[in-house]
Structure formats: structure tokens, C-alpha cells
Short mmCIF file of C-alpha atoms and ligand atoms in Angstrom, two decimals:
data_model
loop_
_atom_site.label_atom_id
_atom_site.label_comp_id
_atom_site.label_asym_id
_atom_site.label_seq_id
_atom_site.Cartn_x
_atom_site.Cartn_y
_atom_site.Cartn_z
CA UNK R 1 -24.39 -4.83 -5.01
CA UNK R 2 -23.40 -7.15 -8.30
CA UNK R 3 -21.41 -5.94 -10.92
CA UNK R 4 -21.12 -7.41 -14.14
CA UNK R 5 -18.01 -8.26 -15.90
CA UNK R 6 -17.03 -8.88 -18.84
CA UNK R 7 -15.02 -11.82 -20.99
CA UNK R 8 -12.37 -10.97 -23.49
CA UNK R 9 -10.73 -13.00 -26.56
CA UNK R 10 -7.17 -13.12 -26.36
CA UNK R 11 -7.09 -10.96 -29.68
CA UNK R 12 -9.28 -8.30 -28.19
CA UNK R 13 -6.63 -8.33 -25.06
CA UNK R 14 -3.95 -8.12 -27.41
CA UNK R 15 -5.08 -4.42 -28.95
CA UNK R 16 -6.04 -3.39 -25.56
CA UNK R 17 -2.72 -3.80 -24.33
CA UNK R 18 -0.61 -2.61 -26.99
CA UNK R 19 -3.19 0.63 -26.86
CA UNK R 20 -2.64 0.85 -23.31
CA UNK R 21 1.67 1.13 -23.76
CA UNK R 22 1.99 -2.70 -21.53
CA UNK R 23 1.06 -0.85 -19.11
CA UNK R 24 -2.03 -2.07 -16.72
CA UNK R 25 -2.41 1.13 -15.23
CA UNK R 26 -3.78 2.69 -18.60
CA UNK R 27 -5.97 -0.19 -19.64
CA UNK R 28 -9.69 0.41 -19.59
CA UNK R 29 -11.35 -0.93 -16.42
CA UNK R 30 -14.47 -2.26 -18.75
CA UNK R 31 -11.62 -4.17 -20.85
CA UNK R 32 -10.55 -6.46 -17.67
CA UNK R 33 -12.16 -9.59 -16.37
CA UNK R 34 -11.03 -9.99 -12.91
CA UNK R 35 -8.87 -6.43 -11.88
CA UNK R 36 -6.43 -7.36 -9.08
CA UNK R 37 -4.33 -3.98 -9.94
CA UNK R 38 -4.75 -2.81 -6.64
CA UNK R 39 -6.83 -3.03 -2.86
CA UNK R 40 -7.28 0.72 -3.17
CA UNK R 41 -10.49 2.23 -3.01
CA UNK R 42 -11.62 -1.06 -5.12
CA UNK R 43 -13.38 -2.31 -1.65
CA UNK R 44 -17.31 -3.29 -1.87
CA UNK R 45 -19.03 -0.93 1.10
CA UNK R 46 -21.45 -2.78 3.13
CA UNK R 47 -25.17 -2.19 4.05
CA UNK R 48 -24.21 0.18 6.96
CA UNK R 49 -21.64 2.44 5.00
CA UNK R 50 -24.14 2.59 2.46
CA UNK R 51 -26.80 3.42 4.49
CA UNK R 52 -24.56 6.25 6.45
CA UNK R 53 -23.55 7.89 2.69
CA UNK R 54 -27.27 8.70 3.32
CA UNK R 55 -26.90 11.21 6.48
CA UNK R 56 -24.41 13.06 5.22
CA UNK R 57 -24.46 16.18 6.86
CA UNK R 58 -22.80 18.45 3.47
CA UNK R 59 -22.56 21.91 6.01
CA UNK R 60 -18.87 23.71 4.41
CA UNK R 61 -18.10 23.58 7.69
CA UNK R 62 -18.66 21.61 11.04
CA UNK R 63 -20.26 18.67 9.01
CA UNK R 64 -21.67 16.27 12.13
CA UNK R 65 -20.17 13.42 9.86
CA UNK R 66 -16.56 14.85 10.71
CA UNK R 67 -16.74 14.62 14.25
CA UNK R 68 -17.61 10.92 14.23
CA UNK R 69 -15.04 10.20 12.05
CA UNK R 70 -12.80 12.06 14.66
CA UNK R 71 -14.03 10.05 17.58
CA UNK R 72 -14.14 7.31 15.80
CA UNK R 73 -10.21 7.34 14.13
CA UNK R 74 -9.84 8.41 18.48
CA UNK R 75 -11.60 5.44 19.77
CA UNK R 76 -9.65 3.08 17.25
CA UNK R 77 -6.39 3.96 16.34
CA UNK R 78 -5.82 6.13 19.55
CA UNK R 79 -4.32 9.74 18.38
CA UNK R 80 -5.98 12.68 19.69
CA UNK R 81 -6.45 14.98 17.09
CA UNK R 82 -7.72 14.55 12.97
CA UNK R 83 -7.51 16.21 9.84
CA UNK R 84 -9.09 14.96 7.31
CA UNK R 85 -7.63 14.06 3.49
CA UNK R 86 -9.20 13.19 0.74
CA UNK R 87 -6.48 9.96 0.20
CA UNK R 88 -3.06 9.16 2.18
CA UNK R 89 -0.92 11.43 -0.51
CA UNK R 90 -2.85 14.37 0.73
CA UNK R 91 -1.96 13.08 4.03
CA UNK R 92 1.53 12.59 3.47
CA UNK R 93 1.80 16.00 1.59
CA UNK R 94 0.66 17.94 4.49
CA UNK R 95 2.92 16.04 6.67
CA UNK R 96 5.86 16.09 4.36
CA UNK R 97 5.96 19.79 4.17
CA UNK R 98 5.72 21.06 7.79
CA UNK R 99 7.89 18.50 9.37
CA UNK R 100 10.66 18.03 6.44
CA UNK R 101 13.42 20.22 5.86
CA UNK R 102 16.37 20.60 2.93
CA UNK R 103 19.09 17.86 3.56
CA UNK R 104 16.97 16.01 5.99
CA UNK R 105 16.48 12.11 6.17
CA UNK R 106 13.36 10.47 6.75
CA UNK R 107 14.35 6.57 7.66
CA UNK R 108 11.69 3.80 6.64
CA UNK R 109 10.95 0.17 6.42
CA UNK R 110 10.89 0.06 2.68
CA UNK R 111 10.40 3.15 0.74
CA UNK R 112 6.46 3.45 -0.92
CA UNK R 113 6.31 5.23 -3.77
CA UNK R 114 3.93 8.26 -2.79
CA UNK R 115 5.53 8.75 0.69
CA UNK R 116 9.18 8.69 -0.66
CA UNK R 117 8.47 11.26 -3.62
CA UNK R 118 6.57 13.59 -0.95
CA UNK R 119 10.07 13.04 1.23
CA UNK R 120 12.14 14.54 -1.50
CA UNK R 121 9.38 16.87 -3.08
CA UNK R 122 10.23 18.44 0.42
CA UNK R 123 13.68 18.56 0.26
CA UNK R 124 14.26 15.05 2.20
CA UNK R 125 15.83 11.99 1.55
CA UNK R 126 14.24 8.00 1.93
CA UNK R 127 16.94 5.91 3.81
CA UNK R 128 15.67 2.29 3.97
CA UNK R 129 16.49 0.82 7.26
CA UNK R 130 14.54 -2.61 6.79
CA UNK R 131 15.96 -6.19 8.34
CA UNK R 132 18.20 -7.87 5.11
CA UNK R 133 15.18 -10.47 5.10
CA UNK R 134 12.70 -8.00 3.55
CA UNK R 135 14.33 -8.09 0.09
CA UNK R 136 15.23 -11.60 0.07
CA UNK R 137 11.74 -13.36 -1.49
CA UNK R 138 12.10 -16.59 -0.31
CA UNK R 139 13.55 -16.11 3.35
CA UNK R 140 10.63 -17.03 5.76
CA UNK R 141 10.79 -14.49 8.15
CA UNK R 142 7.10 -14.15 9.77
CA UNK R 143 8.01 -9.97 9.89
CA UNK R 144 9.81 -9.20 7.16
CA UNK R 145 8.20 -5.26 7.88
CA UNK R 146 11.12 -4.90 10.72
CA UNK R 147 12.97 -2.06 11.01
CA UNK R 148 16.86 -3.11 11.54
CA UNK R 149 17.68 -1.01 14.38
CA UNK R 150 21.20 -1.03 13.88
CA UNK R 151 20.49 0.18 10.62
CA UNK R 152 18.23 2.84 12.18
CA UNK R 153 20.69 3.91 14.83
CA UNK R 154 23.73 4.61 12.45
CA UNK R 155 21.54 6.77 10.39
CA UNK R 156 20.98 9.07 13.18
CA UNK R 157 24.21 8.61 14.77
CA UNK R 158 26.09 9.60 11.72
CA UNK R 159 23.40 12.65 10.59
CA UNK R 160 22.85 13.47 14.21
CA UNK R 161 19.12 13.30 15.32
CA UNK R 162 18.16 17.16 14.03
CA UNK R 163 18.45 15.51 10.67
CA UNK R 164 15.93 13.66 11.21
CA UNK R 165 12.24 14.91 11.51
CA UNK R 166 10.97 11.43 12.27
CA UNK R 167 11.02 7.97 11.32
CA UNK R 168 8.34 6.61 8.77
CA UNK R 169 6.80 2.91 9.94
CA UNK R 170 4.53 1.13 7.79
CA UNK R 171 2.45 -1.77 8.68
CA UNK R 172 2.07 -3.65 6.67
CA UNK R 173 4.93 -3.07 4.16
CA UNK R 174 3.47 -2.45 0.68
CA UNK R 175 6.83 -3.32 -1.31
CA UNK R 176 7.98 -5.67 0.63
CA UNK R 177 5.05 -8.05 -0.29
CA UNK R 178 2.51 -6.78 2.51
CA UNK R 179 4.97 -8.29 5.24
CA UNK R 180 4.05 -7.38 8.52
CA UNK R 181 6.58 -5.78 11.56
CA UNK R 182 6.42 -6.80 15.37
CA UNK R 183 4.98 -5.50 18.00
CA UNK R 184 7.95 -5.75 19.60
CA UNK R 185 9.88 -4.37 16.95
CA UNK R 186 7.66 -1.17 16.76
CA UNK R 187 8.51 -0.92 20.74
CA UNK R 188 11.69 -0.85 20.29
CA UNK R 189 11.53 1.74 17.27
CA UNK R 190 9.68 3.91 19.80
CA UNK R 191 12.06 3.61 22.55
CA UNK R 192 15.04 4.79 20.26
CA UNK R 193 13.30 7.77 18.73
CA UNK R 194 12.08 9.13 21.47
CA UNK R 195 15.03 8.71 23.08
CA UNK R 196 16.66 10.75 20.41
CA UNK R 197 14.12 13.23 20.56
CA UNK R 198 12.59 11.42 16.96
CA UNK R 199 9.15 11.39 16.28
CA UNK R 200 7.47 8.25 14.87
CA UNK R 201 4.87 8.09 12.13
CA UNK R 202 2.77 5.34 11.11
CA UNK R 203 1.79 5.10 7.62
CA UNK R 204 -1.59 3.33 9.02
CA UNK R 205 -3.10 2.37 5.33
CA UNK R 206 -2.76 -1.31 6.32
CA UNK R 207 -2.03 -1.52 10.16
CA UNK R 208 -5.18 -3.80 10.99
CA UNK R 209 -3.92 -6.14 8.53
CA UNK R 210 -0.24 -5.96 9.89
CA UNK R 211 -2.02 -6.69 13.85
CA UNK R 212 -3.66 -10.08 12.22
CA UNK R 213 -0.08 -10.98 11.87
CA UNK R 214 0.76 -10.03 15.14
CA UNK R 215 -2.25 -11.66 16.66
CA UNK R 216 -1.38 -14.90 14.79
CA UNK R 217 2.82 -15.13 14.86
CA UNK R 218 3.91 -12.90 18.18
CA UNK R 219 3.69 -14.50 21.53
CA UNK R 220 1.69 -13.08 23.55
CA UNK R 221 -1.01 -11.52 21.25
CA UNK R 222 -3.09 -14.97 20.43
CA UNK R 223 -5.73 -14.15 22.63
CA UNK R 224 -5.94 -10.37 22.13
CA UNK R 225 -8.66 -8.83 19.79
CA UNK R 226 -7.66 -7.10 16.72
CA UNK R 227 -8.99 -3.44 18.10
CA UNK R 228 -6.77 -3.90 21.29
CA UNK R 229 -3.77 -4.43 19.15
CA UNK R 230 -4.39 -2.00 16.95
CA UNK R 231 -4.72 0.58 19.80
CA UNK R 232 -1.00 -0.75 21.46
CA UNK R 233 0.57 -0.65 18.03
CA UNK R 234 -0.37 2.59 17.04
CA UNK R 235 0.43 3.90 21.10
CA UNK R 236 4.04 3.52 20.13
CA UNK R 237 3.61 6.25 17.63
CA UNK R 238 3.15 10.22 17.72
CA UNK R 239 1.15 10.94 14.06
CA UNK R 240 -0.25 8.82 11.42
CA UNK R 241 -1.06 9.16 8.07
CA UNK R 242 -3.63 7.17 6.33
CA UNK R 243 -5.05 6.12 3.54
CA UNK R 244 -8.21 5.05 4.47
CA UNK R 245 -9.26 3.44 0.70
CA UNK R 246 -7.29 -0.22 1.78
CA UNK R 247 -8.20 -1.02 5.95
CA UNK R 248 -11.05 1.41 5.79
CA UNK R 249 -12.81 -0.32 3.16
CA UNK R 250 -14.10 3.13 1.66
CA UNK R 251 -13.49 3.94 -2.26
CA UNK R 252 -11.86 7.25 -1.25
CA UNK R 253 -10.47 9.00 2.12
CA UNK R 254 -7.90 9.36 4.20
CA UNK R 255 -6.47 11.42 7.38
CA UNK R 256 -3.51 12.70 9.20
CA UNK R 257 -3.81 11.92 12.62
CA UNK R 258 -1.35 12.75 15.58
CA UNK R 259 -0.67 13.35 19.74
CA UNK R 260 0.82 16.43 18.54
CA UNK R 261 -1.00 19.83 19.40
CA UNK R 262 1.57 21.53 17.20
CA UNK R 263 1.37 19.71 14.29
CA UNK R 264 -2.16 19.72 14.36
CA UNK R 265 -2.48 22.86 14.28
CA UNK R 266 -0.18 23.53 11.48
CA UNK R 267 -1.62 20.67 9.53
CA UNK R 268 -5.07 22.08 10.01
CA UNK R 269 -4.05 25.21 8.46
CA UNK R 270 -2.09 24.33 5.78
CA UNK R 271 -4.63 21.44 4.47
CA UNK R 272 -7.12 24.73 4.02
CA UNK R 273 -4.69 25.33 1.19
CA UNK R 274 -4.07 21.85 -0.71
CA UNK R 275 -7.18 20.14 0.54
CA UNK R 276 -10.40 22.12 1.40
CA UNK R 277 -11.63 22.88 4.97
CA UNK R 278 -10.24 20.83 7.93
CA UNK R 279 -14.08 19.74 8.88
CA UNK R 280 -14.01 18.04 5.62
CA UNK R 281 -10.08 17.81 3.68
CA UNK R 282 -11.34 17.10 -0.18
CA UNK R 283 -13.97 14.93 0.55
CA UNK R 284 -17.84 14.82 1.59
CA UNK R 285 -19.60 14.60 4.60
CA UNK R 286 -21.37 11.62 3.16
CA UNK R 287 -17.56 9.94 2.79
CA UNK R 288 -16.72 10.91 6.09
CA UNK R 289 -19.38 8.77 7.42
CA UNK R 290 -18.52 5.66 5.63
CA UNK R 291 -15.06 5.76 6.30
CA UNK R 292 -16.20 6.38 10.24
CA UNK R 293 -18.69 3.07 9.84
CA UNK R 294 -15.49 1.25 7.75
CA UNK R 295 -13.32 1.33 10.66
CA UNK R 296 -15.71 0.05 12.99
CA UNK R 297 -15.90 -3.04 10.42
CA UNK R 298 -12.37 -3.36 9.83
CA UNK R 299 -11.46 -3.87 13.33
CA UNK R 300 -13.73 -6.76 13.44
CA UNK R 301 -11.47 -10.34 13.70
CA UNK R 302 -13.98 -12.30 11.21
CA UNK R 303 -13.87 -10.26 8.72
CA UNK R 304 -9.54 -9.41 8.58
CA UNK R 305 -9.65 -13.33 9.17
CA UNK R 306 -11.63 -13.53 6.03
CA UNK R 307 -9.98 -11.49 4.16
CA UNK R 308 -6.26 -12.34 4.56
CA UNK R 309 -7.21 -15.56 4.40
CA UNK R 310 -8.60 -15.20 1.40
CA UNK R 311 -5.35 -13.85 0.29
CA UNK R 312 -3.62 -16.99 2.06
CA UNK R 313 -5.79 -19.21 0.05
CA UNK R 314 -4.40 -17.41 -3.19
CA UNK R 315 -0.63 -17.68 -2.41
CA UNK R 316 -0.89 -21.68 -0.99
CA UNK R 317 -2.45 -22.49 -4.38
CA UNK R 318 0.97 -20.95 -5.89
CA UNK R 319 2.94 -22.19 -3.62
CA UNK R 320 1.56 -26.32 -4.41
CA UNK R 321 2.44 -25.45 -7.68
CA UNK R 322 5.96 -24.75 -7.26
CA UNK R 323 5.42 -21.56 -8.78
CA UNK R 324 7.77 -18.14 -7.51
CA UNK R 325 5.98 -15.97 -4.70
CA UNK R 326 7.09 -14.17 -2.26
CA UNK R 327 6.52 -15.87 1.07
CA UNK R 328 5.50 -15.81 3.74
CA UNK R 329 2.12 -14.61 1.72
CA UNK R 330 1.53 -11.10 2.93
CA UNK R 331 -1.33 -9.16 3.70
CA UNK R 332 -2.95 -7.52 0.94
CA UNK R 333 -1.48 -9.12 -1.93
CA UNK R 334 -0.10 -12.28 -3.36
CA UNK R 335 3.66 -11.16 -4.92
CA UNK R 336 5.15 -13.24 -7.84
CA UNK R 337 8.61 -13.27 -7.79
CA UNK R 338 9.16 -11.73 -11.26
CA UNK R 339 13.39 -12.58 -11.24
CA UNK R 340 12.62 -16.49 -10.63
CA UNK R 341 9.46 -16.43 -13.07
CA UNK R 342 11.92 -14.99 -16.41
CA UNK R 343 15.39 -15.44 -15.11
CA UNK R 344 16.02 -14.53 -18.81
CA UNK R 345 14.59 -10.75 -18.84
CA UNK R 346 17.45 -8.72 -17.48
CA UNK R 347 16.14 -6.30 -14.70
CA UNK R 348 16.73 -3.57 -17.07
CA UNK R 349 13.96 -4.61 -19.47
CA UNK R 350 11.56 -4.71 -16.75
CA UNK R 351 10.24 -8.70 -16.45
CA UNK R 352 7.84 -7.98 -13.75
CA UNK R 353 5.79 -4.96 -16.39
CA UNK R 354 6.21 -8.01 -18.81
CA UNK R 355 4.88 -10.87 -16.84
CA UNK R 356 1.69 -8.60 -15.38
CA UNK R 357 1.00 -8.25 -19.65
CA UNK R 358 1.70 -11.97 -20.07
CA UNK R 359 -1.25 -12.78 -17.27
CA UNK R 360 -3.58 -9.80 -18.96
CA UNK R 361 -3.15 -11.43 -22.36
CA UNK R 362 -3.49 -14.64 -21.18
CA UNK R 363 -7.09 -14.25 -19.02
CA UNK R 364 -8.07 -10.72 -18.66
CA UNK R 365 -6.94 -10.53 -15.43
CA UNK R 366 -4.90 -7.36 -13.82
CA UNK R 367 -2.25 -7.02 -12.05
CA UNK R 368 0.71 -4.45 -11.09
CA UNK R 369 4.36 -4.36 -11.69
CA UNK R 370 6.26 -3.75 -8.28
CA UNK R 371 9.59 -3.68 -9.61
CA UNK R 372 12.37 -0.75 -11.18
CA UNK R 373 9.78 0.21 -13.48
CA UNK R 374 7.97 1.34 -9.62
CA UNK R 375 11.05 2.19 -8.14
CA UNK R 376 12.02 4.85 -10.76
CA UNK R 377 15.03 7.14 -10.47
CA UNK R 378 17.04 8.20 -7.74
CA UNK R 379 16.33 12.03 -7.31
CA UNK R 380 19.66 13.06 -7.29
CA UNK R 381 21.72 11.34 -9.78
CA UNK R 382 18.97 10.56 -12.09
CA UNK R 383 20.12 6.50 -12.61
CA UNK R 384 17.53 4.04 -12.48
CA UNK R 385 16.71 2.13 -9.04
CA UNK R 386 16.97 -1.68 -9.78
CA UNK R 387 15.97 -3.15 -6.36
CA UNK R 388 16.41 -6.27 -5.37
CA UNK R 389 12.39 -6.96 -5.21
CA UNK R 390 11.22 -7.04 -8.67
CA UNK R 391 7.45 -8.39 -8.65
CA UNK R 392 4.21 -8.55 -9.74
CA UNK R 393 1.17 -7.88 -7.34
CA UNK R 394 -1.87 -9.43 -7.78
CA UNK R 395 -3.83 -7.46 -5.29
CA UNK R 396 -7.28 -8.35 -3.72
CA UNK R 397 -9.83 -5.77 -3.02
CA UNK R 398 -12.04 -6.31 0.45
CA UNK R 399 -14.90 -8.26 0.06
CA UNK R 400 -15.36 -8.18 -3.84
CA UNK R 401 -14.21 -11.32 -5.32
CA UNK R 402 -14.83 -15.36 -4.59
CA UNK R 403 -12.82 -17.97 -4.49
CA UNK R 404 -13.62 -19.19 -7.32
CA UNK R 405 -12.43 -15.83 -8.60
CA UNK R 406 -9.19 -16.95 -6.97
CA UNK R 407 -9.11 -20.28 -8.82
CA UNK R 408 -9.25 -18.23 -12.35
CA UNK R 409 -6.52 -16.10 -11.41
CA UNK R 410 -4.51 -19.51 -9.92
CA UNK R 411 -4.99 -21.47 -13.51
CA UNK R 412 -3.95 -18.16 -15.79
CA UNK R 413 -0.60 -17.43 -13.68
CA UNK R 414 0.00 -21.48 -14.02
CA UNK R 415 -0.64 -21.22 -17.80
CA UNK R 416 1.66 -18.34 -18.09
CA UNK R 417 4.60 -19.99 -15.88
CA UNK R 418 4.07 -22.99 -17.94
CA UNK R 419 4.76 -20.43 -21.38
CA UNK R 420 7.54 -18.64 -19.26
CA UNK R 421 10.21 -19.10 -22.10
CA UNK R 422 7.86 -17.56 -24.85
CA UNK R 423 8.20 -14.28 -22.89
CA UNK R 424 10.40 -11.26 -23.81
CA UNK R 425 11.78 -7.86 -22.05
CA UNK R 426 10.12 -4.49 -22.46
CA UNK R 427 11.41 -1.31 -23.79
CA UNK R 428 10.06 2.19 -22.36
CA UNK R 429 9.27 4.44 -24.52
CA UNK R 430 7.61 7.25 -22.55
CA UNK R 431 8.73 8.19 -19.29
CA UNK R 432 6.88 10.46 -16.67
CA UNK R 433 8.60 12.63 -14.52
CA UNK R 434 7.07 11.80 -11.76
CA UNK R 435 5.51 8.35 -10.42
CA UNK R 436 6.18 6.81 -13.71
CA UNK R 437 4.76 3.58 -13.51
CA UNK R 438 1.17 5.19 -13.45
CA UNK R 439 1.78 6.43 -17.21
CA UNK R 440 5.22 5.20 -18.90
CA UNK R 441 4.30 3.45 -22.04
CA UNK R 442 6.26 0.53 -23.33
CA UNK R 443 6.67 -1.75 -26.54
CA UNK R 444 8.60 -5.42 -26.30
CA UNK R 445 12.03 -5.57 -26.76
CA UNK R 446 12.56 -7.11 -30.29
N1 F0G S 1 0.93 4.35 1.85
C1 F0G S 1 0.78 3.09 1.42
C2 F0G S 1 1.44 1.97 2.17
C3 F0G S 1 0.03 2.82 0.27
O1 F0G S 1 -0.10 1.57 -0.15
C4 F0G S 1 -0.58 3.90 -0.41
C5 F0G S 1 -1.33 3.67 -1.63
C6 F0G S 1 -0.40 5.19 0.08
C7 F0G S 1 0.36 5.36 1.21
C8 F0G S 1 -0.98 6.39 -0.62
O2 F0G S 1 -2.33 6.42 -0.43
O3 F0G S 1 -3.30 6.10 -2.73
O4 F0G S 1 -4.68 6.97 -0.84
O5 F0G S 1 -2.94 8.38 -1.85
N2 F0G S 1 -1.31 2.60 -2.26
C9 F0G S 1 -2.07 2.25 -3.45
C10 F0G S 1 -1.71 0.85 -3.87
C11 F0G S 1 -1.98 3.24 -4.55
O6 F0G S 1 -2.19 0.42 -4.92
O7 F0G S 1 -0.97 0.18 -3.15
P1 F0G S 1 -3.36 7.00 -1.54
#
């Protein structure tokens, strides 16, 4: 399928933007040229999942689509039993609330926004246990993703291990700049939770694109196949959660997936609640199947080739141009580093919300701030997060875009580093309570 797009004058961009608050997230998708904003759901299904959205079996319950997306998230990713979601919050939700308790701490590599806010929603606390490197963008670690298990083990020494429910991987990690972790990392991971009684959970959204890493940079996995790596990674773990609208290469879905009889079964009752049914968790049986026929596609090593590289192609373009990215270039996304693109915009005036305006205004094309504007408040004390990572993400959805797509985007971030004392701070002026960056509305700083 072809979809048109459409070309904007920098005057038309300018009301669109001030309309939309600076903020990306509220602009009109009709009113962007090339939308990088995020890989979510934006994917272009193929002949097959198109052709499967026609056998959708739409029973309330028992849909025949359901159990092939069982088998199929079985055959893949390896855990026994599935509920279905209709996106990874609904996953995380689910999870969240049966296994989290008041005063607990849930341990990650890198908090993501969704998954942290479902933590404390429950009554839990994020503690970031991620190797130094992650938050340094220029340190050339090949998997930044790694959980420091020093880091890890003083956590539970000094809460005890009841404290903690489990451990929350990701792979790749989203904030981080779609760094990958290490096989042997994860290993390890398992080996000390379990060994404290610990259960681990994947937040699988992007773990075929963290086993390209794997399969390219960890000894030992050159020769192995995507699907066999995906199957050992995920072995090290006891549940998943999943958001099935990146890997998947569906426009909505998701699962909760785990070796866990108990938590199944709780899971399947409570997502009767928040969800719908568990033969079908929010979505339809015609979804079902095309997330079932995504996975069997997204496993394939041509096309994650492909499409990192395509992301690869992206960052090196940046990179010969001297301009500020995190590297190395990560999975899903090409990160500019928004502190070394306006050194002069203090952190508090949000320069990564600025610079994804500065590259709207300039070409049409959207991004996403990843920065304190993301990172929001701390729960407790209310004070602003400024973390050390403050970006922009110019995200590219599976199979959509061209190169040559890639070259537009290239010459408008060039045009706007090479205008990169022209730009000022923003103010907010509206502020969400929850997940602010989706609607906070801002106005330059004068
Ligand atoms: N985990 C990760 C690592 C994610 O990137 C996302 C979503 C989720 C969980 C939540 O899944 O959106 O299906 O409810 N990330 C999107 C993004 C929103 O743009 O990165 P969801």
C-alpha cells in the first residue's frame, strides 16, 4: 500500500506548531511530511498479515486466531502460557498489579515511561540498575542495555529479596538510545534472581532487534539465526510483556506471556476486567492473526538486517557530519544528543522539546523529545527528573520509509545544527498529571 504525503511551507509549520503547544505529540498527522515520532504501531503490514486480517475468526470467545497467536508467541519467544493485550501498557498493567506490592522495588535497565508509572501506580518503586555507560552518549559500549550487577545485587541485598517482585529487563533499551544488553549479561541476571528467589521479566517490545546485536557483537552468536537467539534470550526469563506494535510489525497488540501457571492464571482473570476476554484482551481476532503472521516475519534475519540497517544508514550519515548522536546507533532509533546540539538551553527549559520543533519547522519532519520533559516528576517528592540523557528520537517505523526518505531527514537535522545558535529554551505551560510529554503544551522562553 502507498500513502500520500503531504509538503508544508515553513509558515504553515509555524501555526501548526504553535497550535499544537511545541509539542509533536499533538500535531496533526496530515500536517507532517515524513513522521519519525515513533516505531509504534506506525509499521506497513505485509501481503500475508493482510491477507490473515481476512480469516479472522470474531467468536467472543475461543477465536481460532488466538490459539495461533499462542502457539505461535510459544514456538518463538518460548513461554508457555498467553494472554492477550490490546498494547504492552495493558500488559504491564496486568502484570504491575498482581505481582507489585506497597514499598516494593522493581530494578530495571533504564526506566520506560509506561512500565515505570504502572510500577508506582502499584505502589512500587523504579530503581535503575544500568552499567554507568548507558547514560554517557558518546561512550562506545556495543551493550549499553547491561544491567550492572553490582548495582543489582545491593538493591536486593539492602531491601532484602521479598522487596522485590522481580527484575524488569528490556531489550533493547528504549531510553537509552535502543542499546542492546548481552546475552551473557541476561545469563547472569538470571542466575542472581533466581538465586534470590527473583523472578525476571522481559519487556520483549524490541528483543529481536536487541538479538541482531547479539548476533553481530557477542562471540559466539555470529553464526546463530535470529529465532534461535531469540528463544535462548528469552529462556533466561520467567514472564514477558510485550508490545507487539514495534518487533511485531502490527499497528496494535500486545501480550503478557510467562512459565508461570500462577500468574497466568491470575493474569487471565484479572485482564477479563481491564481488557476484555482472555481469548481475545481488547483486540480482534482479525489482529490476533496478524500479529501471529508478524512474528513469523520478524524473526526472519533479512528483514531485522534491513531494517536496523536502515537505521545504521541514518546515524553514519550524522555521524560524517560531525553532528551529536548517541552512538553506538541503536536499534530502533537514531538519538540526537540534545545537550551537545544547544549547550546553551539549560536542561530546565527543555532543549531536546526545542530542537524536535526546530527540525518540524525546518522540513516537516517529526520527531520525539526523550529528555526531562519524558522523564517527568519523581512520584514522591514531586521535583522534576533531569537525567543525564536528554535527546531527541527520530524513530523509524518497519518497512515504511526509503532511503531517500533518510537523506531528507539527514539534510533538515544538518540545516538545523548549522542554525543551532538561533535556537531558544521552552517554557511549559500545561502540565499533565500523568505521562506528560503526550499533552504538556509549551511556548519559547522569551
Ligand atoms: N515498553 C517499551 C520498551 C516501549 O517502547 C513501549 C512503547 C511500551 C513498553 C508500551 O507499549 O505503547 O504498546 O503500550 N513505546 C512507544 C514508543 C510508545 O514510542 O516508544 P504500548
Amino acid at each position: 500500500m502507498v500513502e500520500p504525503i503531504r509538503m508544508t511551507t515553513r509558515a504553515d509549520r509555524k501555526k501548526f506548531i504553535v497550535e499544537a503547544g511545541y509539542n509533536t505529540f499533538l500535531l496533526r498527522s496530515e500536517d507532517v511530511y515524513i513522521d519519525l515520532l515513533t516505531d509504534s504501531g506506525t509499521n506497513a503490514m505485509s501481503d500475508r498479515q493482510w491477507a490473515g486480517m481476512m480469516l479472522g475468526d470474531e467468536a467472543y470467545a475461543g477465536s481460532r486466531n488466538f490459539y495461533k497467536l499462542w502457539e505461535t508467541v510459544t514456538q518463538y519467544y518460548g513461554y508457555k502460557y498467553l494472554v492477550p493485550t490490546h498494547q504492552g501498557r495493558g500488559a504491564e498493567h496486568i502484570l504491575s498489579q498482581i505481582m507489585i506490592h506497597p514499598g516494593d522495588l522493581v530494578p530495571g535497565n533504564m526506566y520506560f515511561t509506561t512500565t515505570r508509572l504502572h510500577q508506582e501506580l502499584a505502589g512500587g518503586t523504579f530503581v535503575d540498575v544500568i552499567i554507568d555507560e548507558a547514560h554517557d552518549p558518546a561512550n562506545l559500549h556495543p551493550f549499553k542495555g547491561n544491567v550492572d550487577l553490582a548495582k543489582l545485587e545491593r538493591v536486593i541485598r539492602e531491601s532484602g529479596p521479598r522487596k522485590v517482585p522481580y527484575v524488569c529487563i528490556a531489550g533493547t533499551v528504549n531510553m537509552a538510545g535502543g542499546q542492546p544488553q548481552s546475552m551473557e549479561n541476561m545469563r547472569a541476571v538470571s542466575e542472581l534472581c533466581h538465586r534470590e528467589g527473583i523472578s525476571v521479566v522481559l519487556d520483549a517490545t524490541r528483543a529481536i532487534e536487541n538479538c541482531y546485536f547479539i548476533q553481530q557483537c557477542e562471540p559466539g552468536y555470529e553464526s546463530k539465526k535470529i529465532a534461535e537467539i531469540l528463544k535462548e534470550y528469552c529462556s533466561y526469563t520467567d514472564t514477558c510483556t510485550m508490545s507487539a506494535k514495534k518487533d511485531a510489525l502490527v499497528n496494535i497488540g500486545g501480550w503478557l506471556a510467562t512459565n508461570q501457571q500462577g500468574l497466568f492464571e491470575e493474569a487471565r482473570n484479572l485482564v477479563v476486567v481491564f481488557e476484555g476476554l482472555h481469548t481475545y484482551g481488547g483486540l480482534a481476532g482479525r489482529d490476533m492473526e496478524a500479529m501471529a503472521r508478524g512474528i513469523v516475519e520478524s524473526v526472519q534475519d533479512d528483514h531485522i538486517r534491513a531494517r536496523i540497517g536502515q537505521v545504521e544508514y541514518l546515524g553514519n550519515h550524522l555521524l560524517d557530519w560531525g553532528i551529536p548522536i548517541v552512538r553506538p546507533v541503536g536499534g530502533h532509533a537514531v538519538f540526537l544528543d540534545a545537550k551537545g546540539f544547544y549547550p546553551h538551553i539549560p536542561q530546565s527549559q527543555y532543549p531536546a522539546q526545542s530542537l524536535a520543533c526546530s527540525i518540524y519547522l525546518d522540513s516537516g519532519v517529526r520527531t520525539m523529545e526523550r529528555g526531562a520533559v519524558s522523564a517527568g516528576r519523581d512520584a514522591k517528592t514531586g521535583q522534576e527528573h533531569f537525567p543525564e540523557l536528554e535527546l531527541v528520537r527520530i524513530t523509524l517505523p518497519r518497512r515504511v520509509y526509503t532511503q531517500a526518505h533518510m537523506d531528507v531527514v539527514a539534510e533538515s537535522v544538518l540545516e538545523v545544527y548549522e542554525n543551532r545558535e538561533k535556537a531558544r529554551g521552552l517554557r511549559m505551560t500545561y502540565e499533565p498529571k500523568y505521562l506528560r510529554f503526550f499533552q504538556a503544551r509549551f511556548e519559547p522562553v522569551k
